[in-house]
mmCIF file of C-alpha atoms and ligand atoms in Angstrom:
data_model
loop_
_atom_site.group_PDB
_atom_site.id
_atom_site.type_symbol
_atom_site.label_atom_id
_atom_site.label_comp_id
_atom_site.label_asym_id
_atom_site.label_seq_id
_atom_site.Cartn_x
_atom_site.Cartn_y
_atom_site.Cartn_z
ATOM 1 C CA MET W 142 106.821 116.050 126.060
ATOM 2 C CA ASP W 143 108.139 119.565 126.842
ATOM 3 C CA GLY W 144 107.389 121.446 129.968
ATOM 4 C CA SER W 145 109.284 124.476 130.891
ATOM 5 C CA GLY W 146 112.559 124.866 132.874
ATOM 6 C CA GLY W 147 111.589 128.495 133.619
ATOM 7 C CA ALA W 148 108.149 127.640 134.896
ATOM 8 C CA ARG W 149 109.385 124.258 136.517
ATOM 9 C CA THR W 150 106.821 122.220 134.519
ATOM 10 C CA ALA W 151 109.206 119.971 132.806
ATOM 11 C CA TRP W 152 108.813 116.350 133.860
ATOM 12 C CA LEU W 153 111.387 115.083 136.379
ATOM 13 C CA TYR W 154 112.239 112.047 138.521
ATOM 14 C CA ASN W 155 112.923 114.466 141.617
ATOM 15 C CA GLU W 156 111.078 117.607 142.857
ATOM 16 C CA TRP W 157 112.194 120.900 141.163
ATOM 17 C CA ASN W 158 114.238 123.415 142.915
ATOM 18 C CA LYS W 159 113.620 127.141 143.093
ATOM 19 C CA ASN W 160 115.552 130.211 143.769
ATOM 20 C CA SER W 161 118.789 128.224 143.875
ATOM 21 C CA THR W 162 118.559 126.710 147.185
ATOM 22 C CA GLU W 163 114.926 125.902 147.907
ATOM 23 C CA ARG W 164 113.034 122.716 147.053
ATOM 24 C CA ASP W 165 109.635 123.260 145.083
ATOM 25 C CA ALA W 166 107.829 120.567 147.220
ATOM 26 C CA GLY W 167 105.592 118.279 145.337
ATOM 27 C CA ASN W 168 106.441 119.638 142.076
ATOM 28 C CA TYR W 169 107.772 116.964 139.718
ATOM 29 C CA GLY W 170 106.344 118.740 136.621
ATOM 30 C CA TYR W 171 104.387 116.658 134.234
ATOM 31 C CA PRO W 172 104.407 115.110 130.859
ATOM 32 C CA ALA W 173 103.127 117.768 128.629
ATOM 33 C CA ASP W 174 101.650 115.193 126.268
ATOM 34 C CA GLY W 175 99.364 114.010 129.269
ATOM 35 C CA SER W 176 97.737 111.286 127.096
ATOM 36 C CA GLY W 177 100.329 108.514 127.880
ATOM 37 C CA ASN W 178 99.930 107.803 124.113
ATOM 38 C CA LEU W 179 103.439 108.762 122.929
ATOM 39 C CA PRO W 180 104.598 105.096 122.384
ATOM 40 C CA GLN W 181 101.683 104.490 120.212
ATOM 41 C CA GLU W 182 101.892 107.625 118.384
ATOM 42 C CA VAL W 183 105.729 107.330 117.611
ATOM 43 C CA ARG W 184 105.128 103.511 116.696
ATOM 44 C CA LEU W 185 102.348 104.748 114.186
ATOM 45 C CA PHE W 186 104.570 107.109 112.398
ATOM 46 C CA HIS W 187 107.782 104.906 112.743
ATOM 47 C CA ASP W 188 105.999 101.879 111.132
ATOM 48 C CA ALA W 189 104.921 104.283 108.302
ATOM 49 C CA GLY W 190 108.539 105.333 107.748
ATOM 50 C CA VAL W 191 108.147 108.856 108.980
ATOM 51 C CA HIS W 192 110.637 110.684 111.252
ATOM 52 C CA VAL W 193 109.402 111.621 114.588
ATOM 53 C CA GLY W 194 110.974 114.828 116.482
ATOM 54 C CA THR W 195 109.881 115.051 120.101
ATOM 55 C CA HIS W 196 110.491 118.122 122.207
ATOM 56 C CA ALA W 197 111.621 116.902 125.782
ATOM 57 C CA ILE W 198 112.808 118.880 128.610
ATOM 58 C CA GLY W 199 113.382 117.184 131.972
ATOM 59 C CA ASP W 200 115.133 113.864 132.905
ATOM 60 C CA ARG W 201 111.978 111.790 133.146
ATOM 61 C CA ALA W 202 110.422 113.142 129.983
ATOM 62 C CA ILE W 203 113.693 112.556 127.966
ATOM 63 C CA ASP W 204 113.884 108.936 129.296
ATOM 64 C CA TRP W 205 110.374 108.293 128.112
ATOM 65 C CA VAL W 206 111.161 109.553 124.740
ATOM 66 C CA VAL W 207 114.551 107.857 124.004
ATOM 67 C CA ASP W 208 113.165 104.442 125.566
ATOM 68 C CA THR W 209 110.153 104.856 123.257
ATOM 69 C CA TYR W 210 112.472 105.353 120.248
ATOM 70 C CA ALA W 211 114.785 102.503 121.301
ATOM 71 C CA GLN W 212 111.750 100.421 121.648
ATOM 72 C CA VAL W 213 110.241 101.035 118.224
ATOM 73 C CA LEU W 214 113.687 100.815 116.597
ATOM 74 C CA LYS W 215 114.284 97.448 118.268
ATOM 75 C CA GLU W 216 110.985 96.290 116.958
ATOM 76 C CA LYS W 217 111.561 97.361 113.395
ATOM 77 C CA SER W 218 114.926 98.912 112.419
ATOM 78 C CA THR W 219 114.520 101.221 109.376
ATOM 79 C CA VAL W 220 117.684 102.344 107.422
ATOM 80 C CA GLY W 221 117.645 106.107 106.902
ATOM 81 C CA LEU W 222 114.960 106.898 109.513
ATOM 82 C CA ARG W 223 116.232 109.364 112.028
ATOM 83 C CA HIS W 224 114.126 110.248 114.879
ATOM 84 C CA SER W 225 115.160 113.291 117.148
ATOM 85 C CA ILE W 226 114.979 114.743 120.512
ATOM 86 C CA ILE W 227 114.514 118.539 120.620
ATOM 87 C CA HIS W 228 116.268 120.452 123.457
ATOM 88 C CA ALA W 229 117.059 117.327 125.744
ATOM 89 C CA ASN W 230 117.727 119.625 128.777
ATOM 90 C CA ILE W 231 118.921 117.756 131.723
ATOM 91 C CA PRO W 232 119.248 114.070 130.508
ATOM 92 C CA THR W 233 119.805 111.228 132.870
ATOM 93 C CA ASP W 234 123.198 109.136 132.235
ATOM 94 C CA HIS W 235 120.883 106.420 131.042
ATOM 95 C CA ALA W 236 119.398 108.758 128.412
ATOM 96 C CA ILE W 237 122.875 110.010 127.170
ATOM 97 C CA ALA W 238 124.082 106.324 127.059
ATOM 98 C CA GLU W 239 121.042 105.319 124.855
ATOM 99 C CA MET W 240 121.491 108.442 122.611
ATOM 100 C CA VAL W 241 125.142 107.578 121.988
ATOM 101 C CA ARG W 242 124.218 104.022 121.342
ATOM 102 C CA LEU W 243 121.346 104.818 118.938
ATOM 103 C CA GLU W 244 123.583 107.464 117.184
ATOM 104 C CA THR W 245 126.611 105.406 116.956
ATOM 105 C CA ASN W 246 125.349 102.058 116.294
ATOM 106 C CA THR W 247 122.290 102.589 114.230
ATOM 107 C CA THR W 248 122.650 106.526 113.318
ATOM 108 C CA GLN W 249 118.758 106.524 113.890
ATOM 109 C CA LEU W 250 118.886 109.349 116.387
ATOM 110 C CA THR W 251 119.865 112.907 116.380
ATOM 111 C CA LEU W 252 119.787 115.707 118.886
ATOM 112 C CA SER W 253 118.377 119.111 118.030
ATOM 113 C CA ARG W 254 120.150 121.243 120.735
ATOM 114 C CA LYS W 255 119.004 124.908 120.707
ATOM 115 C CA ARG W 256 122.123 126.901 121.767
ATOM 116 C CA PRO W 257 120.428 130.292 121.267
ATOM 117 C CA PHE W 258 117.613 128.900 123.530
ATOM 118 C CA MET W 259 120.034 128.125 126.137
ATOM 119 C CA TRP W 260 121.893 131.259 125.787
ATOM 120 C CA TRP W 261 118.795 133.296 126.423
ATOM 121 C CA ILE W 262 117.223 131.203 129.252
ATOM 122 C CA GLY W 263 120.408 129.860 130.879
ATOM 123 C CA ASP W 264 120.282 132.325 133.584
ATOM 124 C CA THR W 265 116.697 131.418 134.402
ATOM 125 C CA LEU W 266 117.276 127.807 134.471
ATOM 126 C CA ARG W 267 120.512 128.104 136.598
ATOM 127 C CA GLY W 268 118.509 128.479 139.857
ATOM 128 C CA LYS W 269 116.241 125.499 139.188
ATOM 129 C CA PHE W 270 118.868 123.063 137.834
ATOM 130 C CA LEU W 271 121.759 123.668 140.179
ATOM 131 C CA ALA W 272 120.978 121.419 142.956
ATOM 132 C CA LEU W 273 118.734 118.903 141.306
ATOM 133 C CA SER W 274 121.116 115.921 142.183
ATOM 134 C CA ALA W 275 122.381 117.430 145.482
ATOM 135 C CA PRO W 276 120.338 116.808 148.598
ATOM 136 C CA LEU W 277 119.004 120.021 150.258
ATOM 137 C CA GLY W 278 119.017 120.604 153.839
HETATM 138 ZN ZN1 ZN Q 366 110.291 122.618 122.929
#
């Protein structure tokens, strides 16, 4: 479900920004998976007892992944099975709450944050993430 923060392809609810103050009109990114089959794919592995790690950047992509994990875990809770979200850049409040709930109550979710990744691309992302929640003129 990755897209890129640098290339503004990560899947978002709102349009991307560019150059710190400009809106990238019409660009919401897109789900890199593209098939729409992520829930079925996750369920297939989950039901077989296999951990799933999904790369996800962008609030909409992350919600899609965390809600998929929550759904399959609700349908079939499996002790010791830990799915993961890799990157998780710019999650929604909903995603953070679900991550905490799944980690705290079931220990069935883990985040794989890439600190060196954020270190090296942080300046690139700054101009694109800064005003995501603030209306532009
Ligand atoms: Zn990735």
